[in-house]
Tab-separated table of C-alpha atoms and ligand atoms in Angstrom:
chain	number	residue	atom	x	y	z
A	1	UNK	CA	-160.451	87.699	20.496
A	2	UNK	CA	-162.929	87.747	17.852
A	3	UNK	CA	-164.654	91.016	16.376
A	4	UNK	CA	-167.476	89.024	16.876
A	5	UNK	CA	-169.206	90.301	19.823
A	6	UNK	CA	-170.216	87.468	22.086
A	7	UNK	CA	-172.017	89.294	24.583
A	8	UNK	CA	-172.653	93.080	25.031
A	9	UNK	CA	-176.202	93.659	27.072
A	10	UNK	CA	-178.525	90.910	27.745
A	11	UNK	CA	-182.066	91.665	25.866
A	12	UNK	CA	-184.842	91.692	28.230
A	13	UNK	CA	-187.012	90.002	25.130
A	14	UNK	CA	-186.139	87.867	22.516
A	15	UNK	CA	-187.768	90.244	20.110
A	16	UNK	CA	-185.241	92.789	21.022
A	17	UNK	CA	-182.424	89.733	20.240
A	18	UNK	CA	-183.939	89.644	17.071
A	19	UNK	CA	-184.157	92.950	15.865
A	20	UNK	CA	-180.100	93.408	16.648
A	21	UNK	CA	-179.057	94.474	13.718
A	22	UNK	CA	-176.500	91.746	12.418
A	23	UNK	CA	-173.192	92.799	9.819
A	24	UNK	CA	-173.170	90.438	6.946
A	25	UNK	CA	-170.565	89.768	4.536
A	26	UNK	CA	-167.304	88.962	6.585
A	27	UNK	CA	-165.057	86.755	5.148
A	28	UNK	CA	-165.504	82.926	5.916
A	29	UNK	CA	-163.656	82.643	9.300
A	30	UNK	CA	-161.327	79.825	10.048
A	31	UNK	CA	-161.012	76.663	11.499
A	32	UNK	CA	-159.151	75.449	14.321
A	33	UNK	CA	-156.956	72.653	12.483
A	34	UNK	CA	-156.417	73.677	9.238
A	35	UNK	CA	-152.752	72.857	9.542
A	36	UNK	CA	-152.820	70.006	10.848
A	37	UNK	CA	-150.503	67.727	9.364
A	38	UNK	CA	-150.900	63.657	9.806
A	39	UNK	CA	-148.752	60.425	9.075
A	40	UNK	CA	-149.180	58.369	6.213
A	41	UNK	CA	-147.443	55.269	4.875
A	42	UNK	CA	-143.939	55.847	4.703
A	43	UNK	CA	-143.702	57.968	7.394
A	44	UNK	CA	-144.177	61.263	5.583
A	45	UNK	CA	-146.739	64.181	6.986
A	46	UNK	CA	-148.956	65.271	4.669
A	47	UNK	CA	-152.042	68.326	5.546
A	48	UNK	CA	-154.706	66.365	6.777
A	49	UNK	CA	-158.011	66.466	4.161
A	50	UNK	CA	-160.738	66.488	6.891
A	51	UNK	CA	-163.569	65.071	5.073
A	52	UNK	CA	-165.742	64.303	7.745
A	53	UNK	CA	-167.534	66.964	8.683
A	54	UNK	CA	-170.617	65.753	8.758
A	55	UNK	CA	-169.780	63.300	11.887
A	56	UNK	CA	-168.109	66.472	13.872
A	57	UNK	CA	-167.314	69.467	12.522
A	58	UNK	CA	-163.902	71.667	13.566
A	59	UNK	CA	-163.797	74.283	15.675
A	60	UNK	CA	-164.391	77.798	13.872
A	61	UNK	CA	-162.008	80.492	15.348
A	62	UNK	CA	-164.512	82.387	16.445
A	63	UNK	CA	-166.073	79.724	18.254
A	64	UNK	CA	-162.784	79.304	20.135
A	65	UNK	CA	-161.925	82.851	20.753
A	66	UNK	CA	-165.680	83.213	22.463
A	67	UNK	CA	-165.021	80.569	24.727
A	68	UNK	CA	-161.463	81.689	25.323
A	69	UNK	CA	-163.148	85.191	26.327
A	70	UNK	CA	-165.042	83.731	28.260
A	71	UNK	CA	-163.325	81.643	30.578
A	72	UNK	CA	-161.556	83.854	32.971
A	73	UNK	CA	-164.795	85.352	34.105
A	74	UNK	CA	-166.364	81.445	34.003
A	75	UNK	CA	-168.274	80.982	37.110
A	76	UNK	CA	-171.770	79.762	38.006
A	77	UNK	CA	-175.224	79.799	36.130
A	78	UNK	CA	-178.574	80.966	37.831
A	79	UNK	CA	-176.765	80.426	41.495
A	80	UNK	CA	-174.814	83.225	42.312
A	81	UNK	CA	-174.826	86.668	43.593
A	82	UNK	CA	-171.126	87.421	42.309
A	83	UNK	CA	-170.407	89.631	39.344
A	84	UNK	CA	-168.093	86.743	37.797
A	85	UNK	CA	-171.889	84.378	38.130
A	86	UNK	CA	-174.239	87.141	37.104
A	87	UNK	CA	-171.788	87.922	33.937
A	88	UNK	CA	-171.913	84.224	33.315
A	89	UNK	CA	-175.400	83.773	33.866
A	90	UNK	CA	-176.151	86.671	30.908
A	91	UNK	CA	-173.957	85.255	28.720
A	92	UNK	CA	-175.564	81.656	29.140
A	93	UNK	CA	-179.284	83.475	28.617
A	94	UNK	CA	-177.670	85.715	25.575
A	95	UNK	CA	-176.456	82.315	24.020
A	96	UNK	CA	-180.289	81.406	24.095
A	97	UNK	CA	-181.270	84.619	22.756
A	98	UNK	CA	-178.644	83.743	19.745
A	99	UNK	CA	-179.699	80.386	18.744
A	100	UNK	CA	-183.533	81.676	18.874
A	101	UNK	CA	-182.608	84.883	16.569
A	102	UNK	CA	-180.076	81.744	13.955
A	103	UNK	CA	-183.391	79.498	13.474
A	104	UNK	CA	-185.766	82.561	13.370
A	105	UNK	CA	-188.010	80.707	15.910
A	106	UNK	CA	-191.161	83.219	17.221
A	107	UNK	CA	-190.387	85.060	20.364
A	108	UNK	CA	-192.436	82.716	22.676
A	109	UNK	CA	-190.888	79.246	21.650
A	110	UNK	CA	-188.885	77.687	24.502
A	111	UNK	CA	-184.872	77.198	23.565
A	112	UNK	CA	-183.553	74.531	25.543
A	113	UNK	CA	-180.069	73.802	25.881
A	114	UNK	CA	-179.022	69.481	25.157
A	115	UNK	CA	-176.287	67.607	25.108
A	116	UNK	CA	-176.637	66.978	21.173
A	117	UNK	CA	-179.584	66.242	18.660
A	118	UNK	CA	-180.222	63.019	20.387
A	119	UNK	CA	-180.506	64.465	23.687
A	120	UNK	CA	-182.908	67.175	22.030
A	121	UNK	CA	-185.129	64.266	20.181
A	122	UNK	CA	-185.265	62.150	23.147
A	123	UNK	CA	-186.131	65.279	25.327
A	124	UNK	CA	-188.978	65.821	23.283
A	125	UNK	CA	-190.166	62.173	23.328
A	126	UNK	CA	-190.275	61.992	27.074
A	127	UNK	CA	-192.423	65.455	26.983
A	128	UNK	CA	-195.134	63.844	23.873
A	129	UNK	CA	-198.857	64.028	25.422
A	130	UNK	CA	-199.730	60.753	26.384
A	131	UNK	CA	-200.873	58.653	23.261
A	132	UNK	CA	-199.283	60.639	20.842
A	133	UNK	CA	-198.237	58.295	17.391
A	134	UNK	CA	-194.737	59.684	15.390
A	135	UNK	CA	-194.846	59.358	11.764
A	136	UNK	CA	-191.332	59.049	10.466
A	137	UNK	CA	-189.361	57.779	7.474
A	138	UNK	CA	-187.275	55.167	7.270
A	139	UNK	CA	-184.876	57.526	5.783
A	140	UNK	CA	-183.771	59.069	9.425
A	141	UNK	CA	-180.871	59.581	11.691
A	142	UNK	CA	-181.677	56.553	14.758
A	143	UNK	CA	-181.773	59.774	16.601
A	144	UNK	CA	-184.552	60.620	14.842
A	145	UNK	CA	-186.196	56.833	14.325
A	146	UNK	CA	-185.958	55.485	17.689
A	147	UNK	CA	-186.920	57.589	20.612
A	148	UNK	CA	-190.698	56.992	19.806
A	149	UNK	CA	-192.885	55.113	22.248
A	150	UNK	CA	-195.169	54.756	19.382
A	151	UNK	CA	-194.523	55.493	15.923
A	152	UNK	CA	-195.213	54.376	12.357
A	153	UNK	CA	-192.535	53.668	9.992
A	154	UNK	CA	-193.076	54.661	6.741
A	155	UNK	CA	-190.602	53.479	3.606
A	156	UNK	CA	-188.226	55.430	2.075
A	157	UNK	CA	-190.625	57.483	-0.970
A	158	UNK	CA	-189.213	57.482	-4.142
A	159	UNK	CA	-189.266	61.085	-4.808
A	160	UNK	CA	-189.816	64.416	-2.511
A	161	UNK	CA	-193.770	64.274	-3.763
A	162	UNK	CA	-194.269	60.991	-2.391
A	163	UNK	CA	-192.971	62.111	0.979
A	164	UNK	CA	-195.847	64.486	1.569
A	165	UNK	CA	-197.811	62.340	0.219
A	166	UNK	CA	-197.302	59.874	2.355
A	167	UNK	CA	-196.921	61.559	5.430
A	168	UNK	CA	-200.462	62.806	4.454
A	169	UNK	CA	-202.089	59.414	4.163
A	170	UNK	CA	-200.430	58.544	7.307
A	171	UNK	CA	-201.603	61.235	9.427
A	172	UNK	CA	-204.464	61.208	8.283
A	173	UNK	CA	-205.187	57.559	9.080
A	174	UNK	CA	-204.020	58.778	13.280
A	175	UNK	CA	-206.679	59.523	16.017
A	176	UNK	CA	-205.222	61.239	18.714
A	177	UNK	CA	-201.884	64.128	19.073
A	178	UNK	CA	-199.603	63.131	16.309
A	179	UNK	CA	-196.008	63.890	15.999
A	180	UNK	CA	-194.396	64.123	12.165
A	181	UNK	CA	-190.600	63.515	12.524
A	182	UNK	CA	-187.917	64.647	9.476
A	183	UNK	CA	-184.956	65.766	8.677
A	184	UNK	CA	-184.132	68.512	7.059
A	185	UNK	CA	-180.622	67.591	5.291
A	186	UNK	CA	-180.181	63.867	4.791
A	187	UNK	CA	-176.839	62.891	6.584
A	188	UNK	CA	-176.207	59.744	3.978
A	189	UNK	CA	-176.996	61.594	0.847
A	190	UNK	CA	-177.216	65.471	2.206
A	191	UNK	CA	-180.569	65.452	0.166
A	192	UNK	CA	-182.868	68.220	1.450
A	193	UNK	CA	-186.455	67.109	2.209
A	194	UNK	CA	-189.693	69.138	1.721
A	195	UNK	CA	-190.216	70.416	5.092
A	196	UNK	CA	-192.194	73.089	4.147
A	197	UNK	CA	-194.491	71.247	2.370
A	198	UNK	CA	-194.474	68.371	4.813
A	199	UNK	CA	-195.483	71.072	7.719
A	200	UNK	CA	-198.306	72.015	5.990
A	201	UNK	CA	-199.150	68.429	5.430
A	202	UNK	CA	-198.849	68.009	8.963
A	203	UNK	CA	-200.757	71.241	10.335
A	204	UNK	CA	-203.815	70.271	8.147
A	205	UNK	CA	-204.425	66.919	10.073
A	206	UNK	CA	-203.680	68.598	13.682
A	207	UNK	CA	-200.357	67.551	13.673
A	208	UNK	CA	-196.756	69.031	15.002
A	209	UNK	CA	-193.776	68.467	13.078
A	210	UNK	CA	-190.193	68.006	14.718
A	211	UNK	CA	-187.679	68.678	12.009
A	212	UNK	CA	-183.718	67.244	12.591
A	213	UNK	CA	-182.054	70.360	11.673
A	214	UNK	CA	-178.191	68.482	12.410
A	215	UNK	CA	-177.151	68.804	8.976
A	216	UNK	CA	-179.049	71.358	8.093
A	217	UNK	CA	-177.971	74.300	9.641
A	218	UNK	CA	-174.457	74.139	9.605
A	219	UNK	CA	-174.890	74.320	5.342
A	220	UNK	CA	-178.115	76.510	5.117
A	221	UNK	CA	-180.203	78.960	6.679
A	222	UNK	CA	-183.145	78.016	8.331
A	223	UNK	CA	-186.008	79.626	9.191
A	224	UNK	CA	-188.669	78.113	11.625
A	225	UNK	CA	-191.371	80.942	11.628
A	226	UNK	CA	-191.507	81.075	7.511
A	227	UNK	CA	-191.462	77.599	7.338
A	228	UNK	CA	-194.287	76.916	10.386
A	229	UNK	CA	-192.023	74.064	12.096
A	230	UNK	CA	-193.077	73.164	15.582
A	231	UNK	CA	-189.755	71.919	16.647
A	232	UNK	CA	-186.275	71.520	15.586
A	233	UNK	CA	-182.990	69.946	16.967
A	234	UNK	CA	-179.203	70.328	16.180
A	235	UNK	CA	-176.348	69.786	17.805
A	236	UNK	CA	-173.033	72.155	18.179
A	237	UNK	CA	-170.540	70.177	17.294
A	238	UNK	CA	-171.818	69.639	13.833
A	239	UNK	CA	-172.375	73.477	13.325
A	240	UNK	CA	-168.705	74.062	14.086
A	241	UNK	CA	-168.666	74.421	17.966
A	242	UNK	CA	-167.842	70.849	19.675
A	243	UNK	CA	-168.321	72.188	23.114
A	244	UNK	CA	-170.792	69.259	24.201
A	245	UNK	CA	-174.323	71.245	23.734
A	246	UNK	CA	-176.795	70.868	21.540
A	247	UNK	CA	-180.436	72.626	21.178
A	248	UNK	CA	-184.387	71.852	20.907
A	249	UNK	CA	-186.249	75.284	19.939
A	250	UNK	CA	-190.295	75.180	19.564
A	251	UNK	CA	-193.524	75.466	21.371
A	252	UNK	CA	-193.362	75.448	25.381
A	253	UNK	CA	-196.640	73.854	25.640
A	254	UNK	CA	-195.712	70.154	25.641
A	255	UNK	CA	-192.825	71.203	26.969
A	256	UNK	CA	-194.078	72.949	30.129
A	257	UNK	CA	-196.216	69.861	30.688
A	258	UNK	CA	-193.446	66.997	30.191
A	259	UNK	CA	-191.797	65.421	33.148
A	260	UNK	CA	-188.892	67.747	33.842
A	261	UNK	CA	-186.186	65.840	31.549
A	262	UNK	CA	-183.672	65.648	34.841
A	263	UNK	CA	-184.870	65.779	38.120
A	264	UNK	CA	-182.782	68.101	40.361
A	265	UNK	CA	-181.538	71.553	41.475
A	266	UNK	CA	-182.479	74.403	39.449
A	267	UNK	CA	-185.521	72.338	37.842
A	268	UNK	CA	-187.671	72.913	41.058
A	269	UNK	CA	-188.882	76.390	42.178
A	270	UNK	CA	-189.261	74.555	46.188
A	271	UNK	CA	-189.322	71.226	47.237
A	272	UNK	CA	-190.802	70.657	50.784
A	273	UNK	CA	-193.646	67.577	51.210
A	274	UNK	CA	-194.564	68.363	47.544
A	275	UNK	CA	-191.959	69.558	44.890
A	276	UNK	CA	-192.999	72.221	43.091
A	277	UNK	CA	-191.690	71.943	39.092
A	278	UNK	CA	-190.515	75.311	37.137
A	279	UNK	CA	-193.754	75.037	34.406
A	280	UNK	CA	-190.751	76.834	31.760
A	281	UNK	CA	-189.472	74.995	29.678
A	282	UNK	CA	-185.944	75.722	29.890
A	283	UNK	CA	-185.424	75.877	33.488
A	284	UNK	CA	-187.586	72.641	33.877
A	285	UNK	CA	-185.825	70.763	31.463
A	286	UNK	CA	-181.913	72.331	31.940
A	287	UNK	CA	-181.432	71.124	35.923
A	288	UNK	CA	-178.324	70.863	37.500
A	289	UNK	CA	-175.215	72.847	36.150
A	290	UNK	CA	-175.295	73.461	32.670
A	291	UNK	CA	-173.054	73.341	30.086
A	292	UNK	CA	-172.496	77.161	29.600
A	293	UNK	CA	-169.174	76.717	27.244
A	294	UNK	CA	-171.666	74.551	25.207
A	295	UNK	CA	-173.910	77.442	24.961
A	296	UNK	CA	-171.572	80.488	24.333
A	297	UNK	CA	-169.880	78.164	21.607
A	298	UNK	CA	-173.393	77.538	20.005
A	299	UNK	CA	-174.155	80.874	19.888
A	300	UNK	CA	-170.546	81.819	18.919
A	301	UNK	CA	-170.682	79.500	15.849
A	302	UNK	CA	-174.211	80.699	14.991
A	303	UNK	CA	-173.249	84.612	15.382
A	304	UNK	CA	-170.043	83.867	12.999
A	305	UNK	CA	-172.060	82.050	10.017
A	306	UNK	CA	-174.753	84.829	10.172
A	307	UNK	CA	-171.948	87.483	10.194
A	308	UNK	CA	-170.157	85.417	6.805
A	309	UNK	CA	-173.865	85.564	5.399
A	310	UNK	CA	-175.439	82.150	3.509
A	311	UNK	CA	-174.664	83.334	0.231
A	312	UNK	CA	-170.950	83.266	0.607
A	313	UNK	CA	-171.547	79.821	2.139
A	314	UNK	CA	-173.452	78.366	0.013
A	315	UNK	CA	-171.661	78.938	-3.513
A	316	UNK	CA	-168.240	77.776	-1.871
A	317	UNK	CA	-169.894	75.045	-0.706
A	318	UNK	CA	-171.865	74.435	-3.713
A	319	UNK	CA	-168.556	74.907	-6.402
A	320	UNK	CA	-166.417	71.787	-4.440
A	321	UNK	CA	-169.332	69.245	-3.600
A	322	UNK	CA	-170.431	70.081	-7.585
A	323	UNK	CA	-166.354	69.355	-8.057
A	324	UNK	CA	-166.512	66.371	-5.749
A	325	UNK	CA	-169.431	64.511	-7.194
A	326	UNK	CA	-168.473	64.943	-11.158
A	327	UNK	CA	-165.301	63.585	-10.199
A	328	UNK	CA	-166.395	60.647	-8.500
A	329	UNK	CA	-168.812	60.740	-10.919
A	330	UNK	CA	-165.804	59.867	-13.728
A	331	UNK	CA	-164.246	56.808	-12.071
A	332	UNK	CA	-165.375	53.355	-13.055
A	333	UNK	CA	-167.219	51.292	-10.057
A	334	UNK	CA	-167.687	54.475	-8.126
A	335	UNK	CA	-171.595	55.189	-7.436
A	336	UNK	CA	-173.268	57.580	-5.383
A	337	UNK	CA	-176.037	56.891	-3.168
A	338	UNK	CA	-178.600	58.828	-4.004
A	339	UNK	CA	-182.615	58.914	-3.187
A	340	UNK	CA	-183.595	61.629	-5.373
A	341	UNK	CA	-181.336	61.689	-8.577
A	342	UNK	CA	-178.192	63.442	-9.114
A	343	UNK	CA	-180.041	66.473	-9.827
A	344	UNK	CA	-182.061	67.097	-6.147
A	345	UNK	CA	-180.659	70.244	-4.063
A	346	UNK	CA	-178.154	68.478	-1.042
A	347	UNK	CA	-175.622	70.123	1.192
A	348	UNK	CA	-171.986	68.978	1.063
A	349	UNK	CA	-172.066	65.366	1.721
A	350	UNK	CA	-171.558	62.597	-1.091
A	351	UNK	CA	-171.749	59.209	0.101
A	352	UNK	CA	-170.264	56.402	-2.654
A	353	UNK	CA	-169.530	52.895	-2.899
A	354	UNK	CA	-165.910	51.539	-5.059
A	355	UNK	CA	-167.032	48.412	-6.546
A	356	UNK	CA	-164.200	45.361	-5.535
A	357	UNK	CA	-163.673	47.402	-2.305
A	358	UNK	CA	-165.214	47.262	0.906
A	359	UNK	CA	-166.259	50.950	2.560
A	360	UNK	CA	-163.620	50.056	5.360
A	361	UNK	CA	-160.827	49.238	2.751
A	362	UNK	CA	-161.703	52.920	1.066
A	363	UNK	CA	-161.570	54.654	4.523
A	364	UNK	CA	-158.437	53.172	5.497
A	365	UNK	CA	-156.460	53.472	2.315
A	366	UNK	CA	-158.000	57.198	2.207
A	367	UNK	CA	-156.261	58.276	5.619
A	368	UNK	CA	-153.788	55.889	5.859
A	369	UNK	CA	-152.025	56.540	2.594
A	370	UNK	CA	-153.341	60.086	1.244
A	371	UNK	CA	-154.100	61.889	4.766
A	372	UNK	CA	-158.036	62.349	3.893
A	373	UNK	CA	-160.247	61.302	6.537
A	374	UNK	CA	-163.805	60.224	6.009
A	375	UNK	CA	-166.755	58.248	7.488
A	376	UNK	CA	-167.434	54.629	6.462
A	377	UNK	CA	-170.065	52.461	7.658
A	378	UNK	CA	-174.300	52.868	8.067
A	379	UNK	CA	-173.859	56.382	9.420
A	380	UNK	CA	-176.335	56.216	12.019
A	381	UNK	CA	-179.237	55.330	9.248
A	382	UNK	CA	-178.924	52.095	8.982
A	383	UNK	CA	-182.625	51.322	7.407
A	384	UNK	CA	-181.730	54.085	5.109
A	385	UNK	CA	-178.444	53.272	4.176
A	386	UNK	CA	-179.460	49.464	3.734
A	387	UNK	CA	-182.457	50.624	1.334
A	388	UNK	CA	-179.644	52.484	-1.116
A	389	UNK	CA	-177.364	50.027	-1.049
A	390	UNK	CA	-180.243	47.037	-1.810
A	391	UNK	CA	-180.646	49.019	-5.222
A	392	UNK	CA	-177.365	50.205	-5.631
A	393	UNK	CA	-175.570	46.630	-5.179
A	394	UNK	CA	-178.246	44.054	-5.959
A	395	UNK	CA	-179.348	43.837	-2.387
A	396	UNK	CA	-176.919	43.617	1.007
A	397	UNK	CA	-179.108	40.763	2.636
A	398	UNK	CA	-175.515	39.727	4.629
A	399	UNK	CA	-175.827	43.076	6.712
A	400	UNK	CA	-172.197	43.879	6.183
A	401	UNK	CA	-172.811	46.129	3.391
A	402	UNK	CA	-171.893	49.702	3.837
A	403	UNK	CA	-170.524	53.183	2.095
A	404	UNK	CA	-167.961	55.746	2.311
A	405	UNK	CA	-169.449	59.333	3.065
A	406	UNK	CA	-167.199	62.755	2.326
A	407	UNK	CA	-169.080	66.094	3.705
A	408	UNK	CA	-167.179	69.224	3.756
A	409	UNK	CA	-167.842	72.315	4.924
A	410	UNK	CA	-165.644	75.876	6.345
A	411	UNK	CA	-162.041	74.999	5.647
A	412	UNK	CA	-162.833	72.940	3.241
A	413	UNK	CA	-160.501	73.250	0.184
A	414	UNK	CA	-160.407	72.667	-3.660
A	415	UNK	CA	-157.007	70.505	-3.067
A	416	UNK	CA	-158.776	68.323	-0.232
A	417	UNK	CA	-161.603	67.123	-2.896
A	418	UNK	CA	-159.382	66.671	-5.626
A	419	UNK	CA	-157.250	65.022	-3.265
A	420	UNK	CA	-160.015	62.221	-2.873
A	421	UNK	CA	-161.052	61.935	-6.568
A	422	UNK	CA	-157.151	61.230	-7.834
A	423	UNK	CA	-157.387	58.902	-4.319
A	424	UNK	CA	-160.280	57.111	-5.500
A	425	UNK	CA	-159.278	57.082	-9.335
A	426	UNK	CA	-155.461	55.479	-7.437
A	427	UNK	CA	-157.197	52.737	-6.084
A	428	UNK	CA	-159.461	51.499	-8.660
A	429	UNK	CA	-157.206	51.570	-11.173
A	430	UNK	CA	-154.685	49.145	-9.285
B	1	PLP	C1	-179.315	64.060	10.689
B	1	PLP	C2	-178.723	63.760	12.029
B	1	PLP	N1	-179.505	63.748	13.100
B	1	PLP	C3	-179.035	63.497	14.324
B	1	PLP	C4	-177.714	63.217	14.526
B	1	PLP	C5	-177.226	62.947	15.902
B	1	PLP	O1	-176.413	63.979	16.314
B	1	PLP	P1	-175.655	63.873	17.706
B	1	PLP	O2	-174.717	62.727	17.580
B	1	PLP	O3	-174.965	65.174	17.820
B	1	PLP	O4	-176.697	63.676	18.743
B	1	PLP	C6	-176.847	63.198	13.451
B	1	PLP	C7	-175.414	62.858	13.620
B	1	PLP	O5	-174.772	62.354	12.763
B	1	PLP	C8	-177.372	63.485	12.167
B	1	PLP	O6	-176.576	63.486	11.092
């Protein structure tokens, strides 16, 4: 079990979850997997160089121990009168107290659990007022770009200024409720945007901003009160607890007034000739049995990087994606895609093209002959991802075009990135 303490007494406020005081500076805690060795050509096993965690992170140890601790009293949410169900239920509402305390969200913001980011953009698109126009960048996540019933596109901006500024000119050009959509870590180039700057931009023309937190907060701490967001999404299996939930935090009013997101038990308060809707968010929005593991892990995960503290994080991170780049950086025909120039704050991902090699030919000689896994492909972005590789390669009008992406994160080691460098450097120089 983990000295992390997953649940002791449930706060009656989220005020009093935030004031708990927290211990900071544990060492980084590991992941699940860390041994895990894989086959290459040959036949041999070599320690698998997970690469990829910006598509699904692995499971921290504390993440699994919470849900291990939990599980023998597992029983029902918000339906039972037993002690197993009324231990379950506080540990499902503590989880919620958790993620609101992680994302410093103000005491009255709803906290609803999803199934992912997607699930929490889309929730929030089905709960817009009706008529509301999203501004977002062509730069996004599709889980970010397409759940809008109306929305206007705007091109990637060729540095962070331009982003406000164009958000500006955009909103400013919308009658009605407006909706700015962003996210906060790019998941192609792990480029943080401006979203301070861009929720200011947004507030000043009456305007709510949803920011994709996804690969945000599994690399950096975020802060929705300081930085004024209205909303913000991630999921838990990117933030190191793949349990199946995922989160929207931010303002109940839209919420409370959306169509409940699922129609069903637990979402009504009575149903007779006329059914009767919770008007909170969360219960309105969370019917039928939720995923409680989901939650607990969340929270779990979100305890257990708040316990390591960011700054620990943060330079171990920083010292192998600064390792990682320069040395792709030094092999001939390797280029990074970049928005913002090599010098623009980004998490840990690095995505990179080999010049004479496809993105699937890089992937598959990666794993299938050095044991390093990675993504290859559009990630997800495929506007994005086209726009770099236009200027990167001289255009990719056949569609087929695409790059290799390394992220890293907790287990992540010095020998895994140099791994992929003398990988690379191996291939090109055959
Ligand atoms: C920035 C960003 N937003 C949203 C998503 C979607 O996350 P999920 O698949 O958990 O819904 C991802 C996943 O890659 C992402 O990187």
């Amino acid at each position: 079990m983990s000295t992390l303490t997953i649940f002791s007494s449930v706060p009656a406020r989220a005020a009093e979850a935030e004031a708990v005081p927290v211990a900071t500076s544990r060492p980084i805690p590991a992941v699940l997997g860390a041994d895990l060795e894989v086959p290459v050509k040959g036949g041999r096993l070599v320690g698998y160089a997970n690469l990829d965690y910006a598509a699904s992170a692995p499971c921290l140890e504390p993440v699994s121990a919470a849900v291990t601790a939990a599980l023998p009293a597992y029983s029902s949410v918000h339906r039972g009168a037993g002690y197993a169900s009324q231990l379950t239920t506080a540990r499902y509402e503590q989880a919620r107290h958790t993620v609101r305390a992680f994302v410093g969200a103000r005491p009255d913001d709803a906290v609803i659990f999803t199934r992912n980011t997607t699930d929490a953009t889309n929730l929030l698109a089905r709960c817009l007022p009706a008529g509301t126009t999203t501004v977002v960048f062509d730069t996004e996540h599709h889980a970010s770009l397409l759940p809008w019933e109306k929305s206007v596109r705007l091109a990637p901006p060729a540095f962070p200024g331009e982003a406000v500024r164009a958000a500006d000119a955009a909103l400013a050009g919308i009658d009605g409720p407006k909706l700015l959509v962003v996210t906060a870590a790019s998941n192609v180039t792990g480029e943080l945007w401006p979203i301070a700057a861009l929720a200011h931009v947004a507030h000043r023309h009456g305007a709510r901003i949803l920011v994709d937190a996804a690969q945000l907060v599994p690399h950096r701490r975020l802060n929705l009160t300081a930085l004024d967001l209205d909303y913000v999404a991630f999921s838990g299996h990117k933030l190191y607890a793949p349990f199946g939930a995922g989160v929207l935090v931010g303002r109940r009013d839209w919420l409370a007034d959306g169509e409940p997101y699922l129609k069903g038990g637990g979402a009504v308060r009575s149903v007779g000739d006329d059914t009767e809707w919770h008007d909170d968010p969360e219960p309105r929005h969370e019917a039928g049995t939720p995923n409680v593991l989901g939650a607990i892990a969340l929270a779990a995960a979100c305890d257990a990087l708040t316990a390591t503290g960011w700054t620990a994080l943060v330079r171990e991170e920083e010292r192998l994606i600064a390792r990682l780049r320069s040395g792709l950086a030094s092999i001939e025909g390797v280029r990074e895609l970049s928005l913002w120039g090599d010098d623009h704050p980004r998490v840990g991902i690095v995505s990179f093209t080999v010049a004479g090699y496809s993105a699937r030919e890089v992937a598959e000689v990666l794993s299938g002959e050095y044991g390093i896994g990675v993504r290859d492909g559009k990630f997800c972005a495929h506007p994005f991802v086209r726009h770099l590789l236009g200027e990167a390669d001289g255009g990719c009008e056949d569609g087929t075009a695409s790059a290799v992406r390394a992220s890293i994160g907790i287990g992540s080691t010095q020998e895994h990135v140099d791994r992929l460098v003398e990988a690379v450097r191996d291939l090109v120089n055959r």
